[in-house]
Tab-separated table of C-alpha atoms in Angstrom:
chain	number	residue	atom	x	y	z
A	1	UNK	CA	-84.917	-16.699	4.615
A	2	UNK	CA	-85.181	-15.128	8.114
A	3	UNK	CA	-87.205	-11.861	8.234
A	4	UNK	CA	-84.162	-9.435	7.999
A	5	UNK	CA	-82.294	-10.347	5.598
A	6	UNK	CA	-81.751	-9.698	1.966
A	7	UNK	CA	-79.886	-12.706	1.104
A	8	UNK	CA	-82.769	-15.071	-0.555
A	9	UNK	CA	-80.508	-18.302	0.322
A	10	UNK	CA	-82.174	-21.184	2.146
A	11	UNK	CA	-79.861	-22.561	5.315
A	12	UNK	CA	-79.713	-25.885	6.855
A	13	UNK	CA	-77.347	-27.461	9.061
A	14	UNK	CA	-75.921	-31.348	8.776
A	15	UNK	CA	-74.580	-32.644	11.728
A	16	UNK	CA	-72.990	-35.834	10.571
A	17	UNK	CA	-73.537	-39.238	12.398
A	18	UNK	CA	-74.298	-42.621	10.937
A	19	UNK	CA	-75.512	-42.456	7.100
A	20	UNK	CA	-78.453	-45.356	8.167
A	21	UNK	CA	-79.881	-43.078	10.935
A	22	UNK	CA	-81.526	-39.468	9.896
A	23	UNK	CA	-83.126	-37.159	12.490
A	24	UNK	CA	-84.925	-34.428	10.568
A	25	UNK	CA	-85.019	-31.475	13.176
A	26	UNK	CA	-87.125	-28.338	12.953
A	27	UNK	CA	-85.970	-25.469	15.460
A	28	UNK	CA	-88.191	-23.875	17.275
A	29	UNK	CA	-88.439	-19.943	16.841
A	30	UNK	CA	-91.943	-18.672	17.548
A	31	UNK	CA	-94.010	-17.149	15.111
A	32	UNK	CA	-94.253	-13.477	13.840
A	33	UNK	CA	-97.228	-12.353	11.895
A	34	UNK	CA	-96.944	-8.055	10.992
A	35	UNK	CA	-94.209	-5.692	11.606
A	36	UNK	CA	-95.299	-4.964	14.835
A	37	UNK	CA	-94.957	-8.230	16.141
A	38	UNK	CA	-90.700	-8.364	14.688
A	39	UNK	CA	-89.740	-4.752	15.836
A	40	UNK	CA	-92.132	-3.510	18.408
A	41	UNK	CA	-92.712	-5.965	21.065
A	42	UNK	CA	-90.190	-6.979	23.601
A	43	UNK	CA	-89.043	-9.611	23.611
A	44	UNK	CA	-90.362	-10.212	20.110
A	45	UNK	CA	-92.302	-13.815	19.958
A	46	UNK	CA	-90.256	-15.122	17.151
A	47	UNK	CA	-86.385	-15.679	15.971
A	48	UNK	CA	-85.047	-12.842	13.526
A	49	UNK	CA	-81.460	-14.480	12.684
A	50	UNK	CA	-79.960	-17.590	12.876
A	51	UNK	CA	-78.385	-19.306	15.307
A	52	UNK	CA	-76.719	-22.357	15.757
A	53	UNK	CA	-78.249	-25.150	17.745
A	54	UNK	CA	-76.069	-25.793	21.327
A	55	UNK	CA	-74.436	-29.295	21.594
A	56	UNK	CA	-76.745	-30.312	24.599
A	57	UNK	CA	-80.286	-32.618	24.518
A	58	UNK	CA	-80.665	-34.693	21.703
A	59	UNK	CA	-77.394	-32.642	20.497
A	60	UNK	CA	-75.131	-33.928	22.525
A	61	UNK	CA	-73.293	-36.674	20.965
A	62	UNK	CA	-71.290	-37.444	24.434
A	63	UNK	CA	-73.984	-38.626	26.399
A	64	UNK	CA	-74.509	-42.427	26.225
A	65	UNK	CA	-77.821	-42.420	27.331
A	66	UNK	CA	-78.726	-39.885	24.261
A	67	UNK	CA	-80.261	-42.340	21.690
A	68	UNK	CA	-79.767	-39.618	18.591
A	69	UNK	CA	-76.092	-39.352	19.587
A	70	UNK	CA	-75.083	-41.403	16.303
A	71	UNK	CA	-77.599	-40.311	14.342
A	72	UNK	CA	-76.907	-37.397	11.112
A	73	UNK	CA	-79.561	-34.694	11.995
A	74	UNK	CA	-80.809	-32.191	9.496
A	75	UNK	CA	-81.481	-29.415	11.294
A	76	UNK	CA	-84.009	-27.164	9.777
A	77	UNK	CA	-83.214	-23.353	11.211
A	78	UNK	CA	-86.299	-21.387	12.043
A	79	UNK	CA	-85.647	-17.676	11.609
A	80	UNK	CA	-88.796	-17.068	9.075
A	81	UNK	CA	-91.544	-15.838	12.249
A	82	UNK	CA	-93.885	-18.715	10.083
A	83	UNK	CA	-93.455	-21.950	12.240
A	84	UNK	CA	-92.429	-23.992	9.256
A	85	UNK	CA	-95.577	-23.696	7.840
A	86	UNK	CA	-96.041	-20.178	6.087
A	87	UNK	CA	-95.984	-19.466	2.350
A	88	UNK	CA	-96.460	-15.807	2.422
A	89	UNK	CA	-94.464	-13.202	0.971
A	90	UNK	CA	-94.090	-10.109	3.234
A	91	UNK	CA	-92.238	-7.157	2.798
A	92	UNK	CA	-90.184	-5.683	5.913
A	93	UNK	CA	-88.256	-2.756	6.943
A	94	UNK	CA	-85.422	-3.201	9.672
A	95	UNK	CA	-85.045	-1.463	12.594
A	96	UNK	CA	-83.566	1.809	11.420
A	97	UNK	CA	-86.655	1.840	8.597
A	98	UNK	CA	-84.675	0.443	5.600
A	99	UNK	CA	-86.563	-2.311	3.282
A	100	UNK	CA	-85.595	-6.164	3.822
């Protein structure tokens, strides 16, 4: 669940390649550990909202010399502030002081 939003809905994305070959990717995004660290600072250290991975590095499925270009990745979106690793639940108001 990224920090503001209500929706409690895990996201992943599948980009399809071969079925033998799995690349299990985990986005960067930075890490976010009060309020003050999502709303106050500029720019704030950690991803709020999703966003789609670009089709370049180990994304880009046109370069030969990319040895992930037939592989099916399962791209894990990082929009949390925990680095993967976090198991906290922590309330949030957005920007305009409304609970998330």
């Amino acid at each position: 669940r990224c920090i503001f939003s209500s929706d409690q809905e895990y996201a992943f994305q599948v980009v399809r390649g071969d079925s033998d070959k799995l690349l299990i990717y985990f986005q960067g995004g930075g890490i976010c550990w009060d309020q003050l660290s999502t709303t106050t600072l500029h720019p704030t250290p950690c991803h709020t909202s999703l966003r789609p991975q670009p089709g370049s590095g180990i994304f880009d499925r046109q370069r030969p010399e990319n040895p992930f270009r037939h592989f099916t990745v399962l791209h894990i979106q990082h929009c949390s502030g925990d680095m993967h690793i976090g198991d906290v639940r922590r309330w949030y108001t957005d920007l305009s002081g409304s609970p998330v």
